[in-house]
CSV table of C-alpha atoms and ligand atoms in Angstrom, one decimal:
chain,number,residue,atom,x,y,z
W,1488,MET,CA,173.7,98.2,95.9
W,1489,LYS,CA,174.2,94.5,96.2
W,1490,LYS,CA,171.4,92.2,95.8
W,1491,ILE,CA,170.5,89.7,98.7
W,1492,LEU,CA,168.2,86.8,98.2
W,1493,VAL,CA,167.1,85.9,101.8
W,1494,THR,CA,165.3,82.9,101.9
W,1495,GLY,CA,163.0,82.4,105.1
W,1496,GLY,CA,162.7,86.3,104.9
W,1497,CYS,CA,159.1,86.2,106.6
W,1498,GLY,CA,160.4,83.8,109.2
W,1499,TYR,CA,161.8,84.9,112.9
W,1500,ILE,CA,165.5,85.0,112.3
W,1501,GLY,CA,165.1,85.9,108.4
W,1502,SER,CA,162.9,88.9,109.0
W,1503,HIS,CA,165.1,90.4,111.7
W,1504,THR,CA,168.1,90.2,109.4
W,1505,VAL,CA,166.4,91.5,106.5
W,1506,ILE,CA,166.2,94.5,108.5
W,1507,ASP,CA,170.0,94.3,109.4
W,1508,LEU,CA,170.6,94.0,105.7
W,1509,ILE,CA,168.3,97.1,104.7
W,1510,ASP,CA,170.1,99.2,107.4
W,1511,ASN,CA,173.1,98.1,106.2
W,1512,GLY,CA,172.8,99.2,102.6
W,1513,PHE,CA,171.7,96.2,101.0
W,1514,GLU,CA,168.8,95.4,98.8
W,1515,VAL,CA,167.1,92.5,99.7
W,1516,VAL,CA,164.5,90.2,98.0
W,1517,SER,CA,163.0,87.5,100.0
W,1518,VAL,CA,161.4,84.0,99.1
W,1519,ASP,CA,159.2,82.4,101.6
W,1520,ASN,CA,156.1,79.7,101.3
W,1521,ASN,CA,155.0,80.8,104.6
W,1522,SER,CA,154.7,77.4,106.1
W,1523,ASN,CA,155.7,78.8,109.5
W,1524,SER,CA,155.0,82.5,108.7
W,1525,SER,CA,152.8,85.3,107.2
W,1526,LEU,CA,153.3,88.1,104.6
W,1527,ARG,CA,152.6,90.3,107.2
W,1528,ALA,CA,156.4,89.9,108.4
W,1529,ILE,CA,157.1,91.7,104.7
W,1530,GLU,CA,154.7,94.9,106.3
W,1531,GLN,CA,156.7,95.0,109.6
W,1532,ILE,CA,159.7,95.3,107.8
W,1533,ARG,CA,158.2,98.1,106.1
W,1534,GLU,CA,156.9,99.7,109.1
W,1535,VAL,CA,160.6,99.3,110.6
W,1536,THR,CA,162.9,100.2,107.6
W,1537,GLY,CA,160.4,102.0,105.4
W,1538,VAL,CA,161.6,100.0,102.5
W,1539,GLN,CA,159.0,97.5,100.5
W,1540,VAL,CA,160.7,94.1,100.2
W,1541,LYS,CA,159.5,92.0,97.2
W,1542,ASN,CA,158.5,88.7,98.3
W,1543,TYR,CA,158.2,85.5,96.5
W,1544,THR,CA,156.0,83.1,97.7
W,1545,VAL,CA,157.6,80.1,96.5
W,1546,ASP,CA,158.3,76.6,98.1
W,1547,LEU,CA,162.4,76.0,97.6
W,1548,THR,CA,161.4,72.4,96.9
W,1549,ASP,CA,160.4,73.4,93.6
W,1550,LEU,CA,163.2,73.6,91.2
W,1551,GLU,CA,161.5,75.3,88.3
W,1552,LYS,CA,159.7,77.9,90.3
W,1553,THR,CA,163.1,78.6,92.4
W,1554,LYS,CA,164.9,78.9,89.0
W,1555,ARG,CA,162.6,81.7,87.9
W,1556,ILE,CA,163.4,83.6,90.8
W,1557,PHE,CA,167.1,83.6,89.9
W,1558,SER,CA,166.7,84.6,86.5
W,1559,ASN,CA,164.6,87.5,87.2
W,1560,GLU,CA,166.7,88.7,89.8
W,1561,ASN,CA,170.2,89.8,89.9
W,1562,ILE,CA,171.2,88.1,93.0
W,1563,ASP,CA,174.7,88.6,94.7
W,1564,GLY,CA,174.6,86.3,97.5
W,1565,ILE,CA,172.0,84.3,99.4
W,1566,ILE,CA,171.3,84.0,103.1
W,1567,HIS,CA,169.3,80.4,103.4
W,1568,PHE,CA,167.4,80.3,106.7
W,1569,ALA,CA,164.5,78.6,105.0
W,1570,ALA,CA,163.7,75.6,106.8
W,1571,LEU,CA,161.7,73.4,109.2
W,1572,LYS,CA,163.0,73.6,112.4
W,1573,PHE,CA,160.9,71.8,115.3
W,1574,VAL,CA,162.9,69.2,116.7
W,1575,GLY,CA,160.0,67.1,118.1
W,1576,GLU,CA,158.1,67.1,114.8
W,1577,SER,CA,161.2,65.9,113.1
W,1578,VAL,CA,161.1,63.0,115.1
W,1579,GLU,CA,157.9,62.2,114.1
W,1580,LYS,CA,158.1,62.9,110.5
W,1581,PRO,CA,161.8,62.5,109.3
W,1582,LEU,CA,161.1,62.1,105.7
W,1583,LEU,CA,159.2,65.7,105.9
W,1584,TYR,CA,162.3,67.1,107.4
W,1585,PHE,CA,164.8,65.4,104.8
W,1586,GLN,CA,162.3,66.4,101.8
W,1587,ASN,CA,161.9,70.2,102.9
W,1588,ASN,CA,165.1,71.3,104.5
W,1589,LEU,CA,167.7,69.1,102.2
W,1590,ASN,CA,165.6,69.4,98.7
W,1591,SER,CA,165.6,73.2,99.3
W,1592,LEU,CA,168.9,73.6,99.9
W,1593,MET,CA,169.9,71.3,97.0
W,1594,ASN,CA,167.8,73.5,94.9
W,1595,ILE,CA,169.6,76.8,96.0
W,1596,MET,CA,173.1,75.3,95.4
W,1597,HIS,CA,171.8,74.1,92.0
W,1598,CYS,CA,170.6,77.5,91.0
W,1599,MET,CA,174.1,79.2,92.3
W,1600,SER,CA,176.0,77.0,89.9
W,1601,GLU,CA,173.4,77.8,87.2
W,1602,PHE,CA,173.2,81.4,87.6
W,1603,ASN,CA,176.5,81.9,88.7
W,1604,VAL,CA,175.7,83.4,92.3
W,1605,PRO,CA,178.9,82.6,94.2
W,1606,ASN,CA,178.1,83.7,97.9
W,1607,LEU,CA,176.0,81.5,100.6
W,1608,ILE,CA,175.5,82.2,104.2
W,1609,PHE,CA,173.6,79.0,105.7
W,1610,SER,CA,171.7,78.6,108.9
W,1611,SER,CA,172.9,76.1,111.1
W,1612,SER,CA,172.7,75.0,114.7
W,1613,CYS,CA,174.6,74.1,117.6
W,1614,SER,CA,172.4,71.1,117.4
W,1615,VAL,CA,175.0,69.7,115.0
W,1616,TYR,CA,177.4,68.9,118.3
W,1617,GLY,CA,174.7,66.5,119.5
W,1618,ASN,CA,175.5,65.8,123.3
W,1619,ALA,CA,178.9,67.3,123.3
W,1620,ASP,CA,181.8,66.3,125.4
W,1621,GLU,CA,183.4,69.2,126.1
W,1622,LEU,CA,182.3,73.0,127.3
W,1623,PRO,CA,182.2,75.5,125.8
W,1624,VAL,CA,181.7,74.0,122.2
W,1625,THR,CA,184.2,75.5,119.6
W,1626,GLU,CA,184.0,75.3,116.0
W,1627,SER,CA,186.1,72.2,115.9
W,1628,THR,CA,184.3,70.4,118.7
W,1629,ILE,CA,183.4,67.0,117.0
W,1630,PHE,CA,179.8,66.2,116.0
W,1631,LYS,CA,178.4,63.5,117.8
W,1632,ASP,CA,175.6,61.7,116.6
W,1633,ALA,CA,172.6,63.9,115.8
W,1634,GLU,CA,169.8,63.7,118.6
W,1635,SER,CA,166.8,64.3,116.1
W,1636,PRO,CA,166.2,64.3,112.0
W,1637,TYR,CA,166.1,68.2,112.3
W,1638,ALA,CA,169.6,68.3,113.6
W,1639,ARG,CA,170.8,65.5,111.2
W,1640,THR,CA,169.5,68.0,108.2
W,1641,LYS,CA,171.9,70.7,109.7
W,1642,GLN,CA,174.8,68.1,109.9
W,1643,MET,CA,173.7,66.7,106.2
W,1644,GLY,CA,173.3,70.5,104.8
W,1645,GLU,CA,176.8,71.5,106.4
W,1646,HIS,CA,178.5,68.6,104.6
W,1647,MET,CA,176.5,69.3,101.4
W,1648,ILE,CA,177.7,72.5,101.2
W,1649,THR,CA,181.4,71.6,101.9
W,1650,ASP,CA,181.3,69.4,99.0
W,1651,PHE,CA,179.5,71.7,96.7
W,1652,ALA,CA,182.0,74.6,97.2
W,1653,LYS,CA,185.1,72.0,97.1
W,1654,ALA,CA,184.0,70.8,93.8
W,1655,GLU,CA,183.1,74.1,92.1
W,1656,LYS,CA,185.0,76.5,91.8
W,1657,GLY,CA,184.5,80.3,93.1
W,1658,ILE,CA,181.9,79.4,95.4
W,1659,GLN,CA,182.2,80.1,99.0
W,1660,ALA,CA,180.0,79.7,101.9
W,1661,ILE,CA,179.8,80.6,105.6
W,1662,LEU,CA,178.1,77.9,108.0
W,1663,LEU,CA,176.6,80.0,111.2
W,1664,ARG,CA,175.8,77.7,114.0
W,1665,TYR,CA,173.4,79.6,116.0
W,1666,PHE,CA,173.0,78.7,119.7
W,1667,ASN,CA,169.3,79.8,121.3
W,1668,PRO,CA,168.1,82.9,119.3
W,1669,ALA,CA,165.5,85.0,121.2
W,1670,GLY,CA,163.9,88.4,121.7
W,1671,ALA,CA,162.8,90.8,119.3
W,1672,HIS,CA,163.7,94.1,117.3
W,1673,GLU,CA,163.8,96.9,119.7
W,1674,SER,CA,160.8,99.1,118.3
W,1675,GLY,CA,158.2,96.2,119.3
W,1676,LEU,CA,156.9,96.1,115.5
W,1677,ILE,CA,158.3,92.9,115.0
W,1678,GLY,CA,159.0,89.5,116.7
W,1679,GLU,CA,158.5,85.9,116.5
W,1680,SER,CA,155.1,85.1,115.0
W,1681,PRO,CA,155.2,81.5,114.1
W,1682,ILE,CA,152.3,79.8,112.5
W,1683,ASN,CA,153.1,76.9,114.6
W,1684,LYS,CA,152.9,76.7,118.2
W,1685,ALA,CA,156.1,77.8,120.0
W,1686,SER,CA,157.9,75.5,122.3
W,1687,ASN,CA,161.3,77.2,123.2
W,1688,LEU,CA,161.7,78.7,126.3
W,1689,ILE,CA,161.5,82.6,126.0
W,1690,PRO,CA,158.1,82.6,123.9
W,1691,VAL,CA,156.6,80.4,126.5
W,1692,ILE,CA,157.4,82.6,129.4
W,1693,THR,CA,156.2,85.7,127.4
W,1694,GLU,CA,152.9,84.1,126.2
W,1695,THR,CA,152.3,82.7,129.8
W,1696,ALA,CA,152.5,86.2,131.3
W,1697,ILE,CA,150.3,87.6,128.6
W,1698,GLY,CA,147.7,85.0,129.8
W,1699,ASN,CA,148.1,82.8,126.7
W,1700,ARG,CA,149.2,79.9,128.4
W,1701,ASP,CA,148.5,78.7,132.0
W,1702,LYS,CA,152.0,78.3,133.4
W,1703,VAL,CA,155.6,77.5,132.6
W,1704,THR,CA,157.0,74.1,133.4
W,1705,VAL,CA,160.5,74.1,134.0
W,1706,PHE,CA,161.8,70.7,132.7
W,1707,GLY,CA,163.9,69.6,135.5
W,1708,ASP,CA,165.4,70.9,138.5
W,1709,THR,CA,167.9,68.6,139.5
W,1710,TYR,CA,170.6,68.6,136.9
W,1711,GLU,CA,173.9,69.1,137.6
W,1712,THR,CA,174.3,72.7,137.1
W,1713,ARG,CA,174.5,75.9,139.6
W,1714,ASP,CA,170.5,75.7,140.4
W,1715,GLY,CA,169.5,72.4,138.7
W,1716,SER,CA,168.1,73.7,135.7
W,1717,CYS,CA,169.6,73.2,132.3
W,1718,VAL,CA,172.0,75.7,130.6
W,1719,ARG,CA,171.8,77.4,127.3
W,1720,ASP,CA,173.5,80.2,125.6
W,1721,TYR,CA,171.0,82.8,124.5
W,1722,ILE,CA,171.3,85.0,121.6
W,1723,HIS,CA,169.4,88.1,121.0
W,1724,VAL,CA,168.0,87.9,117.4
W,1725,MET,CA,169.3,91.4,116.4
W,1726,ASP,CA,173.1,90.5,117.4
W,1727,LEU,CA,172.5,87.1,115.5
W,1728,ALA,CA,171.1,89.0,112.5
W,1729,ASN,CA,174.2,91.4,112.5
W,1730,ALA,CA,176.5,88.4,112.3
W,1731,HIS,CA,175.0,87.4,109.2
W,1732,THR,CA,175.7,90.8,107.4
W,1733,LYS,CA,179.1,90.6,108.5
W,1734,ALA,CA,179.6,87.3,107.3
W,1735,LEU,CA,178.0,88.2,103.9
W,1736,GLN,CA,180.1,91.3,103.7
W,1737,ARG,CA,183.1,89.3,104.1
W,1738,LEU,CA,182.0,87.0,101.3
W,1739,LEU,CA,181.4,90.0,98.9
W,1740,ASP,CA,184.9,91.5,99.7
W,1741,LYS,CA,186.5,88.5,98.9
W,1742,LYS,CA,188.3,88.3,102.3
W,1743,GLN,CA,187.6,84.4,103.2
W,1744,GLU,CA,190.6,82.4,102.0
W,1745,VAL,CA,188.9,78.8,101.8
W,1746,PRO,CA,185.7,77.9,100.1
W,1747,VAL,CA,183.7,77.1,103.6
W,1748,ASP,CA,184.2,78.8,106.8
W,1749,VAL,CA,182.1,78.1,110.0
W,1750,PHE,CA,181.2,80.3,112.9
W,1751,ASN,CA,179.4,79.9,116.3
W,1752,LEU,CA,176.9,82.3,116.9
W,1753,GLY,CA,176.0,82.9,120.8
W,1754,ILE,CA,177.1,85.1,123.6
W,1755,GLY,CA,179.7,82.7,125.0
W,1756,ASN,CA,178.0,82.3,128.4
W,1757,GLY,CA,175.2,80.1,129.9
W,1758,VAL,CA,172.0,81.1,131.4
W,1759,THR,CA,169.9,78.6,133.4
W,1760,VAL,CA,166.2,78.4,133.0
W,1761,LEU,CA,165.7,79.6,136.3
W,1762,GLU,CA,168.3,82.5,135.9
W,1763,ALA,CA,166.2,83.2,132.9
W,1764,ILE,CA,162.8,83.6,134.7
W,1765,LYS,CA,164.5,85.8,137.0
W,1766,SER,CA,165.4,88.0,134.4
W,1767,PHE,CA,162.1,87.9,132.9
W,1768,GLU,CA,160.5,88.9,136.0
W,1769,LYS,CA,162.9,91.7,136.9
W,1770,VAL,CA,162.7,93.4,133.5
W,1771,SER,CA,158.7,92.8,133.4
W,1772,GLY,CA,157.9,93.4,136.9
W,1773,GLU,CA,155.6,90.3,136.4
W,1774,LYS,CA,155.3,87.7,138.7
W,1775,LEU,CA,155.6,84.7,136.3
W,1776,ASN,CA,153.4,81.5,137.3
W,1777,TYR,CA,155.9,78.3,136.6
W,1778,THR,CA,156.3,74.9,138.1
W,1779,ILE,CA,158.9,72.3,138.4
W,1780,GLY,CA,158.3,69.6,136.1
W,1781,ASP,CA,159.8,66.4,134.8
W,1782,ARG,CA,162.9,66.5,132.5
W,1783,ARG,CA,162.0,66.8,128.9
W,1784,ALA,CA,163.3,63.8,126.7
W,1785,GLY,CA,166.5,64.6,124.7
W,1786,ASP,CA,167.4,67.7,126.7
W,1787,VAL,CA,171.2,68.0,126.9
W,1788,VAL,CA,172.1,69.4,130.2
W,1789,ALA,CA,174.3,72.5,129.3
W,1790,ILE,CA,175.5,74.0,125.8
W,1791,TYR,CA,177.1,77.2,125.6
W,1792,SER,CA,179.5,78.5,122.7
W,1793,ASP,CA,183.0,79.8,122.4
W,1794,MET,CA,182.4,82.2,119.8
W,1795,GLU,CA,186.1,83.8,119.8
W,1796,LYS,CA,186.2,83.0,116.2
W,1797,ALA,CA,183.6,85.0,115.1
W,1798,THR,CA,184.8,87.9,117.1
W,1799,ASN,CA,188.1,87.7,116.0
W,1800,VAL,CA,187.3,86.9,112.3
W,1801,LEU,CA,184.0,88.3,111.6
W,1802,LYS,CA,184.6,91.5,114.0
W,1803,TRP,CA,181.3,90.9,115.4
W,1804,LYS,CA,180.2,91.0,119.1
W,1805,PRO,CA,177.0,90.7,120.7
W,1806,ASN,CA,175.6,93.5,122.5
W,1807,ARG,CA,172.6,92.2,124.3
W,1808,THR,CA,172.5,89.9,127.4
W,1809,ILE,CA,169.3,88.2,128.9
W,1810,ASP,CA,167.8,91.0,130.0
W,1811,GLU,CA,167.4,92.8,126.7
W,1812,ILE,CA,166.3,89.6,125.3
W,1813,MET,CA,163.5,89.4,127.7
W,1814,GLN,CA,162.9,93.0,127.7
W,1815,THR,CA,162.6,93.2,123.8
W,1816,ALA,CA,160.5,89.5,123.7
W,1817,TRP,CA,158.1,91.1,126.4
W,1818,LYS,CA,157.6,94.4,124.3
W,1819,TRP,CA,156.6,92.3,121.2
W,1820,GLU,CA,154.5,89.8,123.3
W,1821,GLN,CA,152.5,92.7,124.4
W,1822,ALA,CA,152.4,94.6,121.0
W,1823,ARG,CA,151.4,91.6,119.1
W,1824,SER,CA,148.4,90.7,121.5
W,1825,GLU,CA,146.7,94.0,120.6
W,1826,VAL,CA,146.8,93.2,116.9
W,1827,PRO,CA,144.2,90.8,115.7
W,1828,ALA,CA,145.8,87.6,114.2
W,1829,LEU,CA,145.4,87.1,110.7
O,1086,LIG,P1,161.0,80.3,111.0
O,1086,LIG,O1,160.0,79.2,111.0
O,1086,LIG,O2,160.4,81.3,111.9
O,1086,LIG,O3,161.4,80.5,109.6
O,1086,LIG,C1,162.1,80.0,108.8
O,1086,LIG,C2,161.2,80.2,107.3
O,1086,LIG,O4,161.2,79.4,106.2
O,1086,LIG,C3,159.5,80.1,107.4
O,1086,LIG,O5,159.1,81.6,107.2
O,1086,LIG,C4,159.1,79.3,106.5
O,1086,LIG,O6,157.8,79.6,106.3
O,1086,LIG,C5,160.1,79.0,105.7
O,1086,LIG,N1,160.3,77.8,105.0
O,1086,LIG,C6,160.3,76.6,105.5
O,1086,LIG,N2,160.4,75.7,104.3
O,1086,LIG,C7,160.3,76.4,103.2
O,1086,LIG,C8,160.5,75.9,102.0
O,1086,LIG,N3,160.8,74.7,101.5
O,1086,LIG,N4,160.5,77.2,100.7
O,1086,LIG,C9,160.1,78.0,101.2
O,1086,LIG,N5,160.1,78.9,102.7
O,1086,LIG,C10,160.2,77.9,103.5
O,1086,LIG,O7,162.5,80.0,111.9
O,1086,LIG,P2,163.6,80.6,112.5
O,1086,LIG,O8,163.6,80.4,113.8
O,1086,LIG,O9,163.8,81.9,111.8
O,1086,LIG,O10,165.0,80.0,111.9
O,1086,LIG,C11,165.5,80.3,110.5
O,1086,LIG,C12,166.7,79.2,110.3
O,1086,LIG,O11,167.5,79.3,111.5
O,1086,LIG,C13,166.2,77.6,110.0
O,1086,LIG,O12,167.1,77.3,109.2
O,1086,LIG,C14,166.5,77.1,111.5
O,1086,LIG,O13,166.6,75.6,111.3
O,1086,LIG,C15,167.9,77.8,112.0
O,1086,LIG,N6,167.9,77.8,113.4
O,1086,LIG,C16,166.9,78.0,114.0
O,1086,LIG,C17,167.2,78.4,115.5
O,1086,LIG,C18,165.9,79.0,116.1
O,1086,LIG,O14,165.9,78.4,117.5
O,1086,LIG,N7,165.2,79.5,116.0
O,1086,LIG,C19,168.3,77.9,116.1
O,1086,LIG,C20,169.2,77.4,115.1
O,1086,LIG,C21,169.0,77.5,113.8
O,1087,LIG,C1,165.7,75.9,126.2
O,1087,LIG,C2,165.8,75.5,127.9
O,1087,LIG,C3,164.6,73.4,128.1
O,1087,LIG,C4,160.6,75.2,127.5
O,1087,LIG,C5,166.0,73.9,120.4
O,1087,LIG,C6,166.9,73.0,119.4
O,1087,LIG,C7,168.0,73.8,118.9
O,1087,LIG,C8,168.0,74.9,118.6
O,1087,LIG,C9,167.5,76.0,119.8
O,1087,LIG,C10,167.4,75.0,116.0
O,1087,LIG,C11,165.7,73.8,127.8
O,1087,LIG,C12,163.8,74.5,129.1
O,1087,LIG,C13,162.0,74.9,127.5
O,1087,LIG,C14,159.6,75.0,128.2
O,1087,LIG,C15,161.6,74.5,130.1
O,1087,LIG,N1,167.0,75.1,117.6
O,1087,LIG,N2,162.4,74.8,128.7
O,1087,LIG,N3,160.2,74.9,129.7
O,1087,LIG,O1,166.2,72.7,123.4
O,1087,LIG,O2,167.9,74.7,124.1
O,1087,LIG,O3,166.9,74.3,121.6
O,1087,LIG,O4,166.4,75.6,119.9
O,1087,LIG,O5,168.3,74.6,115.9
O,1087,LIG,O6,168.3,72.5,117.9
O,1087,LIG,O7,166.8,72.0,120.2
O,1087,LIG,O8,165.5,75.5,123.3
O,1087,LIG,O9,164.1,77.0,124.2
O,1087,LIG,O10,163.3,74.3,123.8
O,1087,LIG,O11,164.9,75.1,125.7
O,1087,LIG,O12,162.3,74.5,131.1
O,1087,LIG,O13,158.5,75.1,128.5
O,1087,LIG,O14,164.6,76.0,128.4
O,1087,LIG,O15,164.4,72.3,129.0
O,1087,LIG,O16,166.8,73.7,128.8
O,1087,LIG,P1,166.7,73.9,123.2
O,1087,LIG,P2,164.2,75.5,124.3
């Protein structure tokens, strides 16, 4: 059984990916400092899979502690999710983002080199494209200037990994650029549970519907789109999780012929904010309290992926639509509102 180190395994995408890895026969070890998560995720993973995952509560910016994980465990591959991810916060605190996201990545690469672990999957983001000139964006769409220090850490992370894999023989990496991950595991036993306040559209919708927020503000309805609101490519977190398993399997099977490859992960289709709200109202049967507000600074009008490369090379296909995203996100919101917070 191959042993995979998942960094950020208590986080939103990490915990769902741990479930998909276990479902596909991998042994998983997690490391998370719980800066935006809690150990409850490990319990939830056990409830879903019946497997107790070992978690190291370690900050990956601490090289010595990170090395200890690598010397304790015989790791075959790494999926590196751990990072700070709030765009607005990164504008306020760029050094925090550089320090956390880049040092933890550097320490991971250092350990790959020292402990001979050749396989790395890296969580990147569509934010690397900046305000792209062409739609849909393909993997070869040129990076524009990063719109935030967070996005810059993803651009820099991609460059650092590319230089590292070029220099060190045997190192292989896959960079996965996610569009807008959303939704939850179908069981309703696990979903997004950030410590920090959610600001993404779909948790804002479900938190409003459950009564934890007064209303959803739609950030602008006068853009040049089919209904005036912004267009995004929402990808179900379990479809996204499965792409990691497939990418990892490709590296373990030695099917990749280049040191570093890159894939967009989205559904290849745009959904507007107002369409997302309509989808929520349809699947939940709830009337959502929303108003139209001002545009949000820094928002791109529209972005969605060309994900043909992932379909062709990884043999991955997202199966779930915006309706399934809303259904599972709503099921999770209702379930978690019944559990007292830690
Ligand atoms: P998340 O905050 O839920 O998960 C990240 C996890 O990493 C958290 O549990 C956090 O405690 C942990 N972590 C952060 N810094 C750490 C450190 N120094 N040492 C150990 N653990 C640390 O976020 P997520 O939504 O699951 O995102 C996972 C990855 O995907 C991130 O790299 C993020 O940038 C990227 N990504 C997310 C989105 C999104 O919209 N959710 C989109 C594109 C890319
Ligand atoms: C989606 C749409 C908003 C909240 C962010 C990061 C990106 C990536 C994914 C990490 C936009 C609108 C939102 C609300 C609204 N993350 N909206 N009212 O901004 O597309 O992308 O997450 O890599 O880097 O920037 O996601 O969910 O915030 O917004 O109208 O209360 O919903 O304007 O059009 P975004 P989002």
